[in-house]
Coordinates of C-alpha atoms and ligand atoms in Angstrom, one line a residue:
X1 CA 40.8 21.2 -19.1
X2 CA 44.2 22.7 -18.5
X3 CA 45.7 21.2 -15.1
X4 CA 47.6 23.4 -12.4
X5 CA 50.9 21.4 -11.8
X6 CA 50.7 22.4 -8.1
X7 CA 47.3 21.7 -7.6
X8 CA 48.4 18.4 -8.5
X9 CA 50.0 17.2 -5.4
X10 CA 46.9 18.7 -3.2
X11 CA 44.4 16.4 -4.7
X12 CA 42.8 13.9 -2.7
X13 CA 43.0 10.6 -4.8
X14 CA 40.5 8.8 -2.8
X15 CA 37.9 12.0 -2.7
X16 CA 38.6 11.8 -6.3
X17 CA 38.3 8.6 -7.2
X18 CA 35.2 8.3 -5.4
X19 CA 33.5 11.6 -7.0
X20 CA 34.0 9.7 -10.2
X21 CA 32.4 6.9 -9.1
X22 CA 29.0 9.0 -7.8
X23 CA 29.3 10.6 -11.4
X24 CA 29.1 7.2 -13.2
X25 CA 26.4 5.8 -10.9
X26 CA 24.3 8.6 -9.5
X27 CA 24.6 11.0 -12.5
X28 CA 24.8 8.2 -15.2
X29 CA 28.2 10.0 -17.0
X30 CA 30.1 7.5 -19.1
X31 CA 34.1 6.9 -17.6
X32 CA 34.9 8.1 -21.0
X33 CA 33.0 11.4 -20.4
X34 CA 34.7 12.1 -16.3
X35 CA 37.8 9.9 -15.7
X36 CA 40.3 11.6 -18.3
X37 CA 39.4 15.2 -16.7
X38 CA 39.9 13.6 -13.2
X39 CA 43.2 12.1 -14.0
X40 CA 44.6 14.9 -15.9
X41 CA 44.4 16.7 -12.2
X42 CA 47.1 14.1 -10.6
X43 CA 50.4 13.3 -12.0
X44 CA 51.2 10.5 -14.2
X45 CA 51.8 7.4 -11.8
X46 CA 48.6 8.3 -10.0
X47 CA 46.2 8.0 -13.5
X48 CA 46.3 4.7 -13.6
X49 CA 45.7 4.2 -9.8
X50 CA 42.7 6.4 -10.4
X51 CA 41.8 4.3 -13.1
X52 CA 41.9 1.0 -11.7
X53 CA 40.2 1.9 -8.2
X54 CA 36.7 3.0 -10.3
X55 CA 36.5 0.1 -12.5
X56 CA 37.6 -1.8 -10.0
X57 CA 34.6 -0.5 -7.8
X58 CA 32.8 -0.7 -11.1
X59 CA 33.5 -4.3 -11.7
X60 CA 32.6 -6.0 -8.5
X61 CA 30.0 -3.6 -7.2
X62 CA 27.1 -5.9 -6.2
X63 CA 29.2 -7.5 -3.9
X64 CA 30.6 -4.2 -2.3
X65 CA 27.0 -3.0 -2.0
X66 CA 26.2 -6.3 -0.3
X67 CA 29.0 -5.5 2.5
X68 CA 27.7 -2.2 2.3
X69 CA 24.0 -3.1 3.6
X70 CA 25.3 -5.3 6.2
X71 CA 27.5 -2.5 7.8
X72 CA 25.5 0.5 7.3
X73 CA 21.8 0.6 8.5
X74 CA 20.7 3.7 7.1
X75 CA 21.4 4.5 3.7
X76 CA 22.9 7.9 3.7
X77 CA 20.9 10.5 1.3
X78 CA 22.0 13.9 -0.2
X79 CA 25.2 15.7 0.1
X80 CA 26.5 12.9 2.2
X81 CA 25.2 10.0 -0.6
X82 CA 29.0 10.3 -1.9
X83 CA 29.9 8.8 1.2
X84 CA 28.8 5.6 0.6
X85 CA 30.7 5.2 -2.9
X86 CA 33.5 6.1 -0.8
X87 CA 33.0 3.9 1.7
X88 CA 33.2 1.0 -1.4
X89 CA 36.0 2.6 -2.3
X90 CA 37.6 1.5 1.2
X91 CA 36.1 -2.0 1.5
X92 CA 37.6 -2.6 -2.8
X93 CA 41.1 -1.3 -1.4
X94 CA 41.0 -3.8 1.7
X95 CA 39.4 -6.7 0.2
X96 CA 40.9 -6.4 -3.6
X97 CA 43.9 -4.3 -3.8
X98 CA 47.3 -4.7 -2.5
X99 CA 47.2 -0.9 -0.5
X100 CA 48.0 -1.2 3.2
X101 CA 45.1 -2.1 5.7
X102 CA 46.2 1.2 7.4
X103 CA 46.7 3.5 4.2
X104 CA 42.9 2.0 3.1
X105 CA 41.2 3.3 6.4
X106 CA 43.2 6.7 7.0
X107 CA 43.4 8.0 3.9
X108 CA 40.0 7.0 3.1
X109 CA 38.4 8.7 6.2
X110 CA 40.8 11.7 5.4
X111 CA 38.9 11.9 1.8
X112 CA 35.8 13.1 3.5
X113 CA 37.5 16.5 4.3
X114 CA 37.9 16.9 0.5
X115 CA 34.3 15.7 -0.3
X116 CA 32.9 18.5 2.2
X117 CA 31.4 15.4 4.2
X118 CA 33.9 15.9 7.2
X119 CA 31.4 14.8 9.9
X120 CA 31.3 11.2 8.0
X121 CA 34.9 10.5 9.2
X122 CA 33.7 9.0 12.3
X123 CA 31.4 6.3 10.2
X124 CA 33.4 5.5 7.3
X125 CA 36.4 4.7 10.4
X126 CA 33.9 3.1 12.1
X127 CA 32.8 1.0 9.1
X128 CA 36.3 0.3 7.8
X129 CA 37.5 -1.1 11.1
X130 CA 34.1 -3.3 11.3
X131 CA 34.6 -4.7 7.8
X132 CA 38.6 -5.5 8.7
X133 CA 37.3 -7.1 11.9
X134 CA 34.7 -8.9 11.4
X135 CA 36.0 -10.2 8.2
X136 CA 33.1 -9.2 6.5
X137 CA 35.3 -9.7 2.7
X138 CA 35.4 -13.4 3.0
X139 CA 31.8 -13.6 4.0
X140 CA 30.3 -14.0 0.7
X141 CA 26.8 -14.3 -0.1
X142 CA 24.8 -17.4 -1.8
X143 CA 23.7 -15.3 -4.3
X144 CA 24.9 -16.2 -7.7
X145 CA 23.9 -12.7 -9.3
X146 CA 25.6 -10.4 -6.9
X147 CA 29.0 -13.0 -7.4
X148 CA 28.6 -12.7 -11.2
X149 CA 29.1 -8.6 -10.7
X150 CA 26.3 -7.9 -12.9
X151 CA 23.5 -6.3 -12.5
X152 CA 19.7 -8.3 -12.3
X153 CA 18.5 -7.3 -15.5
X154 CA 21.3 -8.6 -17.2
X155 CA 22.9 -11.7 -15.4
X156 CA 18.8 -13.0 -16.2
X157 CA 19.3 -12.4 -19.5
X158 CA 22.8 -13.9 -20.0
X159 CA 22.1 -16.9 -17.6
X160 CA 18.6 -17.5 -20.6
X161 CA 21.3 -16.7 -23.6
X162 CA 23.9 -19.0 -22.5
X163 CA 23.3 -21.4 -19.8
X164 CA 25.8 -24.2 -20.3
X165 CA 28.8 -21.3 -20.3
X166 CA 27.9 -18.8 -17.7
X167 CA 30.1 -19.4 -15.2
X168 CA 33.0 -19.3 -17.5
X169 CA 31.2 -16.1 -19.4
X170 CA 30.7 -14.4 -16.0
X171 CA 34.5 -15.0 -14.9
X172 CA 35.7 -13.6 -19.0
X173 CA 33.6 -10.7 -18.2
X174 CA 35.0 -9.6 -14.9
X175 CA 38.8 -10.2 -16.2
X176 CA 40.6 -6.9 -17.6
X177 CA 40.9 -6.8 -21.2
X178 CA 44.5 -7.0 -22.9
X179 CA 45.7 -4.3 -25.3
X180 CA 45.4 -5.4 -28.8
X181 CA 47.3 -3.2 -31.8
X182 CA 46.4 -2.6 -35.2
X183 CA 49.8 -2.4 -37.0
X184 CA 49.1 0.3 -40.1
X185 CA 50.5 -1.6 -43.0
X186 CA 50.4 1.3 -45.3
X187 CA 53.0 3.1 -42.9
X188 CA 55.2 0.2 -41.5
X189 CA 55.7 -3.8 -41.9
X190 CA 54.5 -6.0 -39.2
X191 CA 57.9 -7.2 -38.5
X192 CA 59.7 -3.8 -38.7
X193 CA 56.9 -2.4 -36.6
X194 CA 57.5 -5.5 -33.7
X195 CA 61.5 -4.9 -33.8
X196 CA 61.0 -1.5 -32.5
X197 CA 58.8 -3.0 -30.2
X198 CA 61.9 -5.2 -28.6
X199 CA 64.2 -2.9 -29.1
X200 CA 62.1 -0.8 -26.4
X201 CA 62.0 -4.1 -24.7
X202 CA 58.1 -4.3 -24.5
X203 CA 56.6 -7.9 -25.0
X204 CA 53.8 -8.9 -27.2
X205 CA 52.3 -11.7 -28.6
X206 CA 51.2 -12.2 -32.5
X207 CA 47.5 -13.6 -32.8
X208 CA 47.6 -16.5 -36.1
X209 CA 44.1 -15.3 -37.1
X210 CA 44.6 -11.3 -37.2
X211 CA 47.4 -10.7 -40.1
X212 CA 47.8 -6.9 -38.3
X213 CA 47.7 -7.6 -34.7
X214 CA 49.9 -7.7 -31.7
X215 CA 48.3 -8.1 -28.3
X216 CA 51.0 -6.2 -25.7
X217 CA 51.7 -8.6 -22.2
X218 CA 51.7 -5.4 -19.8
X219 CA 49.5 -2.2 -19.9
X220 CA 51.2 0.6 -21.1
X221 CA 50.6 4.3 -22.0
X222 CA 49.9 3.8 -25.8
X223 CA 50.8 7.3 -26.5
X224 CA 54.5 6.1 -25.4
X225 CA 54.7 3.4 -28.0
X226 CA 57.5 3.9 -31.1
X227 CA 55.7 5.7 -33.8
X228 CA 52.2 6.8 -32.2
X229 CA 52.2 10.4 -33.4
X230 CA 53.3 8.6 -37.4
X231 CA 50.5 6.8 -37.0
X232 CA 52.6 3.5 -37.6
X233 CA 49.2 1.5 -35.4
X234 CA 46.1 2.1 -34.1
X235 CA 44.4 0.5 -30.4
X236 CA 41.7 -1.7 -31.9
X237 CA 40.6 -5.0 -30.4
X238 CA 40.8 -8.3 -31.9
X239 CA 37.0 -8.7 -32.6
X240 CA 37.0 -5.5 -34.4
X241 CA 39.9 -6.3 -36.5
X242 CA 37.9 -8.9 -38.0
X243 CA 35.5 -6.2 -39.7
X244 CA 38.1 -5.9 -42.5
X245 CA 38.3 -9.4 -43.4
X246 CA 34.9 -10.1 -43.0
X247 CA 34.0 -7.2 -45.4
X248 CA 36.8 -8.1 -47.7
X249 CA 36.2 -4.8 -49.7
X250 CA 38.4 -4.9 -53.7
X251 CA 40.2 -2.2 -55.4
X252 CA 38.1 0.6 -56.4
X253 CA 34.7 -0.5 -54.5
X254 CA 32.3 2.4 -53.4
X255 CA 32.0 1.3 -49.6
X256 CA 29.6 2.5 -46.6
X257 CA 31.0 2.5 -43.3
X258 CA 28.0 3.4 -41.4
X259 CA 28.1 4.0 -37.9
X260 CA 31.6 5.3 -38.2
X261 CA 32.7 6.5 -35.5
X262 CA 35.5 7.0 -33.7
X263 CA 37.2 5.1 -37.4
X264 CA 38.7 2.0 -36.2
X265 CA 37.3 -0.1 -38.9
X266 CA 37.3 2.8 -41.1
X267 CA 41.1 3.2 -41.0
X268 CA 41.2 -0.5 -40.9
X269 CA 39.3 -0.9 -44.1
X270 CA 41.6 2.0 -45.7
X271 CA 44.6 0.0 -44.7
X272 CA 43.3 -3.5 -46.3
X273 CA 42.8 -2.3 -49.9
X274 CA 44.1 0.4 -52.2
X275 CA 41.7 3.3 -53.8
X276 CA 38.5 2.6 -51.9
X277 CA 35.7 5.0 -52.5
X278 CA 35.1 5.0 -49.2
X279 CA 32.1 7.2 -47.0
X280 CA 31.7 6.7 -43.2
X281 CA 29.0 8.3 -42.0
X282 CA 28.5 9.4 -38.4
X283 CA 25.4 11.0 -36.7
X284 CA 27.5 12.5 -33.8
X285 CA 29.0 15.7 -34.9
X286 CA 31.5 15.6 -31.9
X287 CA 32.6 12.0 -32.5
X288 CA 32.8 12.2 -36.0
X289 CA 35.6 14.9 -35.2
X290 CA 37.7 11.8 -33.3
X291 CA 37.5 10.0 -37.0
X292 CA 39.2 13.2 -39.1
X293 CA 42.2 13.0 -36.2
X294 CA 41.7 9.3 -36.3
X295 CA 42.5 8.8 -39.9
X296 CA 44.6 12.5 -40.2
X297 CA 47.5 10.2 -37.7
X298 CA 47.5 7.3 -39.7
X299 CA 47.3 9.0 -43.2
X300 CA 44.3 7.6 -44.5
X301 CA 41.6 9.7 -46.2
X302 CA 37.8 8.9 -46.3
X303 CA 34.4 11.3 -47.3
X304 CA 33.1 12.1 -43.8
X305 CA 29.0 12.7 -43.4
X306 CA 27.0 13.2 -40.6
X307 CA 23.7 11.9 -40.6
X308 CA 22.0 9.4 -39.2
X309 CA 21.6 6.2 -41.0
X310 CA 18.0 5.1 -40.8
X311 CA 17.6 8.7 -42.8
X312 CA 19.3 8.2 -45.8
X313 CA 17.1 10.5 -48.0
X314 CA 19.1 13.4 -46.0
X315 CA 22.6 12.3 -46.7
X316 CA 22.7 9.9 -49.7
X317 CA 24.3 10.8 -53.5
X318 CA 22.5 7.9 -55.1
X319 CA 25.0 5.8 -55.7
X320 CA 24.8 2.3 -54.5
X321 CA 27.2 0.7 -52.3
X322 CA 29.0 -2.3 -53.1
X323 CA 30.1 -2.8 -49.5
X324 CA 28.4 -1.7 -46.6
X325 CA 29.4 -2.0 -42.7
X326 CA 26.9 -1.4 -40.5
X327 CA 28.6 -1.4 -37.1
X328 CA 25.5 -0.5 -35.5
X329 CA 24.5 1.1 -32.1
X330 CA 24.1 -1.6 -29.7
X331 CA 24.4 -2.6 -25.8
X332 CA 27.9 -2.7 -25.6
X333 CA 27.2 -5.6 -23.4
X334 CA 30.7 -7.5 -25.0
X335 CA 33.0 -5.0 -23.9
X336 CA 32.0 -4.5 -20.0
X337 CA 35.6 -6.7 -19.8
X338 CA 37.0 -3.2 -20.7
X339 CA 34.5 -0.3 -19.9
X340 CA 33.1 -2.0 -16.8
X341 CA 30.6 1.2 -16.5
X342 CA 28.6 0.2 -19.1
X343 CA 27.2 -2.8 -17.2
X344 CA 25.7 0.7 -14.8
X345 CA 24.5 2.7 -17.4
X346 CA 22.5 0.6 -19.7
X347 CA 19.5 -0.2 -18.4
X348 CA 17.0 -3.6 -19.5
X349 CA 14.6 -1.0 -21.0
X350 CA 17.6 0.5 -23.5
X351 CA 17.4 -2.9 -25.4
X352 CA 14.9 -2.9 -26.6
X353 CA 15.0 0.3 -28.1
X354 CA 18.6 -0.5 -29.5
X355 CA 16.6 -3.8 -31.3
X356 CA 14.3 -0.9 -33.0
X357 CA 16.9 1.7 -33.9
X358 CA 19.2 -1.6 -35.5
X359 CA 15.7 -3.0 -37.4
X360 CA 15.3 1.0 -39.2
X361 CA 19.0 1.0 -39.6
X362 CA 19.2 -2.0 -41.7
X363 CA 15.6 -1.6 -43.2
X364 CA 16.8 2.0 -44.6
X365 CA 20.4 1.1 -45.8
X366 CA 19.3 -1.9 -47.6
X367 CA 18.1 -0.3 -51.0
X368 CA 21.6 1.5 -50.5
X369 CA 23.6 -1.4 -51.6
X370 CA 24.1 -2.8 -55.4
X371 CA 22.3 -6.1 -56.0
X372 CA 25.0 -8.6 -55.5
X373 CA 26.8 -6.4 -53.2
X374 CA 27.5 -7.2 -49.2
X375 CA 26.2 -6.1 -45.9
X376 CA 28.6 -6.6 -42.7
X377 CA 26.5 -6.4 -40.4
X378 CA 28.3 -6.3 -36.8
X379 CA 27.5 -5.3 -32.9
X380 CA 29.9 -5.6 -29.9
X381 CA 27.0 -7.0 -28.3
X382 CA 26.4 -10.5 -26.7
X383 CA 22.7 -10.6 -26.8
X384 CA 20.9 -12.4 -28.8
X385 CA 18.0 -10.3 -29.5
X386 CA 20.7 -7.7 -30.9
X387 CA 22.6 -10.3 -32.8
X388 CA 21.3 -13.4 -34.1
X389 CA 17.3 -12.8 -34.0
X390 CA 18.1 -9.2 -35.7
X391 CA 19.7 -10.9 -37.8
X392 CA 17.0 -14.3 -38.4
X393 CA 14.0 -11.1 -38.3
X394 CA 15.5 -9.2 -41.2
X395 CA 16.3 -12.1 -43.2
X396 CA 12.1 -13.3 -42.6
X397 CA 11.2 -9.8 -44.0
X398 CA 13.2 -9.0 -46.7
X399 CA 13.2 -11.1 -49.9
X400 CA 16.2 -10.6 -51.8
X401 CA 18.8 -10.9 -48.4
X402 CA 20.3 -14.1 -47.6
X403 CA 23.0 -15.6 -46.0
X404 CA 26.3 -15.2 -47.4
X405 CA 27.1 -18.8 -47.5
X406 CA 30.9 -18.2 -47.5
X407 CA 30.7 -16.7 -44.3
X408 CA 31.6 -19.0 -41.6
X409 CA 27.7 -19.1 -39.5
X410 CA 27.3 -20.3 -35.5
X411 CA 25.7 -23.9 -36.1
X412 CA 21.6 -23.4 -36.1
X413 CA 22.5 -19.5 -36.3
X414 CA 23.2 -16.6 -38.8
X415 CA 26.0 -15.1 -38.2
X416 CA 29.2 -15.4 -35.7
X417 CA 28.9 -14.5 -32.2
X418 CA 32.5 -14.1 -30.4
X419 CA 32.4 -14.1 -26.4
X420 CA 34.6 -12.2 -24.3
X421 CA 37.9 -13.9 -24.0
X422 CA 37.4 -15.8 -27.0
X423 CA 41.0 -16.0 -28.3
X424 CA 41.8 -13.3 -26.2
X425 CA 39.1 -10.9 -28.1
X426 CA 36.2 -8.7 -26.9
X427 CA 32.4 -9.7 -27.3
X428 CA 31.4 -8.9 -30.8
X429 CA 28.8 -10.2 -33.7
X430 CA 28.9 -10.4 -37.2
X431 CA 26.6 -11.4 -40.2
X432 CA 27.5 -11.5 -43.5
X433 CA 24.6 -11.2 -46.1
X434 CA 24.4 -10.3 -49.9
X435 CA 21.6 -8.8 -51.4
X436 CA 20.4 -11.4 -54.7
X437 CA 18.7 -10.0 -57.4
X438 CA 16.9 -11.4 -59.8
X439 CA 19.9 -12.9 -62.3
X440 CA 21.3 -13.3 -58.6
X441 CA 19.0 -15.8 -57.1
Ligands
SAM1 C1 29.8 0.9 -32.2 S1 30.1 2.5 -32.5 C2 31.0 2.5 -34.0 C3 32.4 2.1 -33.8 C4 33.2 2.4 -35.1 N1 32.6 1.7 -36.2 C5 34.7 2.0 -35.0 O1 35.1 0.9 -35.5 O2 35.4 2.8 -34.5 C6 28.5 3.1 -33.0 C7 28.5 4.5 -33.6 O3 27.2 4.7 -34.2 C8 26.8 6.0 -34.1 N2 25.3 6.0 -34.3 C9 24.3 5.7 -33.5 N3 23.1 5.9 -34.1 C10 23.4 6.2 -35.4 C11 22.6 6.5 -36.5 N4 21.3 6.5 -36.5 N5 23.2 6.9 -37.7 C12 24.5 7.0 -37.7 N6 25.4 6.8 -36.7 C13 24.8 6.4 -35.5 C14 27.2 6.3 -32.6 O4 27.3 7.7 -32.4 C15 28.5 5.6 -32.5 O5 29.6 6.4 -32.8

């Protein structure tokens, strides 16, 4: 979407930000699909506010629907339902954000003109100057799930998962997610790549465990940094950094990245080793197109299919893999920290479903690999059902699969689940497994 410049200034950025908000949770559109369009309508130094009042919203919005039920009796329906996400628009600017008690209530009440729902301005006034004076943000209820900012189905399942750490989990998951880079080694040195970084005077700090990385101290537009459009680093989080090392892919090996897309870990894995063979196969035509630009900005090349993975008989030459990642469709539930809409838009049923497509996926692709030869299997998922007990069920079923031994395992567990905040990183699994033949053992 092209953006009128003088539109710009006559945008309502509450109206806005809380038309966004209805879209995530009333329509169930990713952020990813309707905030960028939003904010390319308001000028730079608004974006971000946009940004961070809907995952704000997004990130404590059992508690803001809990102040929400004690001020409003009747829950408003139809055309005047987007009046209620503005409304916790209002009490997230009063209770979490440093905006002026005043600015909160008038130029929230002023949105409604903008939304079409002018004869609301009287209630959301009326409900703004309650919530101010009856303190109703430091009334906070008993409820542990409606603190925790998650939603039932999952603060359940993560309170069974991980009951001695859930407090600590809960508190990792609400916190905003640093920006991690990806320095391209094949374009720039690590150290050449961080003194263009000082000489701009923007701070980082190095992580010991990821060779690559540099984890920036403020948010900043990425696009800005020295030598985006060269393609001298990627955005990729520490977790997912790991893929590379944990695939450890030699010279000349014919590797599978499956479940390819946008190409993090497929530019990663380019980056790691010289003359890979490598395919990453997508079955999203549209975001298979983000890993051609992907890998076009950093210089890497790679054989690009689309097809989906538990059908290989459509898209397979025949030729076993020595390597394969399988970074396979999953919850999402370890990166809320950074797409808090996620926690909205998957639903208890969806994992389930997610378990079955990940149990074809790796049934299918394991004849695909050479005997001897590794699977990576890895989820940014915190659930166990997706991680570890995919992981103990597929092992159970198929004979020659087993534990790659080398591969540092949770205690009792296959495979290594990482928690949000661990070491700064998102939420991510991965299993390491090598198929054994019959000289193999
Ligand atoms: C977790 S994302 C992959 C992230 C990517 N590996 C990276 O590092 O940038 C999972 C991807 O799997 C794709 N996908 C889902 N089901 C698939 C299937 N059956 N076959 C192939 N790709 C699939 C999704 O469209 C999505 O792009």
């Amino acid at each position: 979407m092209k953006a009128n410049p003088n539109k710009r200034t006559q945008r309502n950025l509450r109206a806005d930000a809380a038309t966004v908000i209805f879209t995530i949770l009333e329509k169930g559109q990713s952020a990813r699909e309707c905030l960028p369009a939003m904010q390319e309508l308001h000028k730079d130094q608004d974006k971000a506010w946009l940004q961070e009042m809907v995952y704000g919203v997004l990130r404590q919005l059992p508690l803001l629907q809990y102040w929400l039920r004690a001020l409003l009796e009747t829950p408003l329906k139809n055309k005047f339902k987007i009046t209620e996400h503005l409304i916790l628009l209002g009490f997230y600017q009063l209770a979490f954000s440093r905006v002026s008690q005043h600015a909160a209530v008038s130029e929230t009440v002023e949105a409604c003109r903008s939304l079409r729902v002018e004869s609301m301005r009287g209630l959301v006034n009326g409900i703004l100057r309650n919530f101010i004076r009856n303190e109703t943000s430091q009334q906070t209820p008993s409820d542990e799930q409606i603190n925790s900012g998650l939603p039932k189905w999952l603060y359940k399942r993560l309170a069974v998962a991980y009951p001695q750490s859930l407090t600590d989990l809960i508190q990792q998951i609400e916190n905003k997610a640093p920006i991690w880079l990806r320095v391209n080694a094949k374009k720039i040195s690590s150290r050449d790549f961080q003194q263009e970084l000082s000489q701009k005077g923007i701070e980082y700090t190095l992580s010991p465990q990821h060779p690559h990385a540099l984890i920036l101290n403020k948010s900043v537009d990425v696009t800005s940094l020295p030598g985006f459009e060269l393609g001298w680093f990627a955005v990729q989080d520490g977790a997912a950094q790991l893929a590379a090392a944990y695939l450890e892919p030699q010279t000349h090996d014919n590797i599978l990245d499956c479940c390819a897309a946008p190409g993090g870990k497929t530019g990663h894995l380019l980056e790691v080793t010289h003359d890979l063979v490598l395919t990453a196969l997508e079955i999203d035509m549209q975001r298979a197109s983000k890993i051609e630009e992907n890998l076009a900005r950093l210089g890497h090349q790679a054989t690009l299919l689309i097809g989906d993975a538990s059908q290989p008989q459509t898209w397979w030459d025949g030729k076993q893999y020595d390597r394969i990642l399988l970074d396979a469709p999953c919850s999402a539930t370890g990166i809320i920290r950074r797409h808090p809409d996620i926690k909205w838009l998957r639903k208890a049923s969806d994992i389930q479903a997610l378990v079955t497509i990940q149990h074809d996926i790796l049934d299918a692709l394991w004849p695909l690999l050479k005997e001897g030869g590794i699977l990576l299997y890895a989820t940014c998922s915190i659930l166990p059902e997706e991680n570890h007990q995919q992981m103990a069920a597929f092992l159970a079923r198929t004979a020659n699969a087993r534990l790659d031994t080398s591969f540092k395992h949770d205690a009792h567990q296959p495979g290594r689940q990482i928690l949000p905040g661990e070491q700064q990183m998102d939420g991510f699994y991965y299993c390491r497994l090598i198929k054994s033949g019959e000289n193999l053992g």
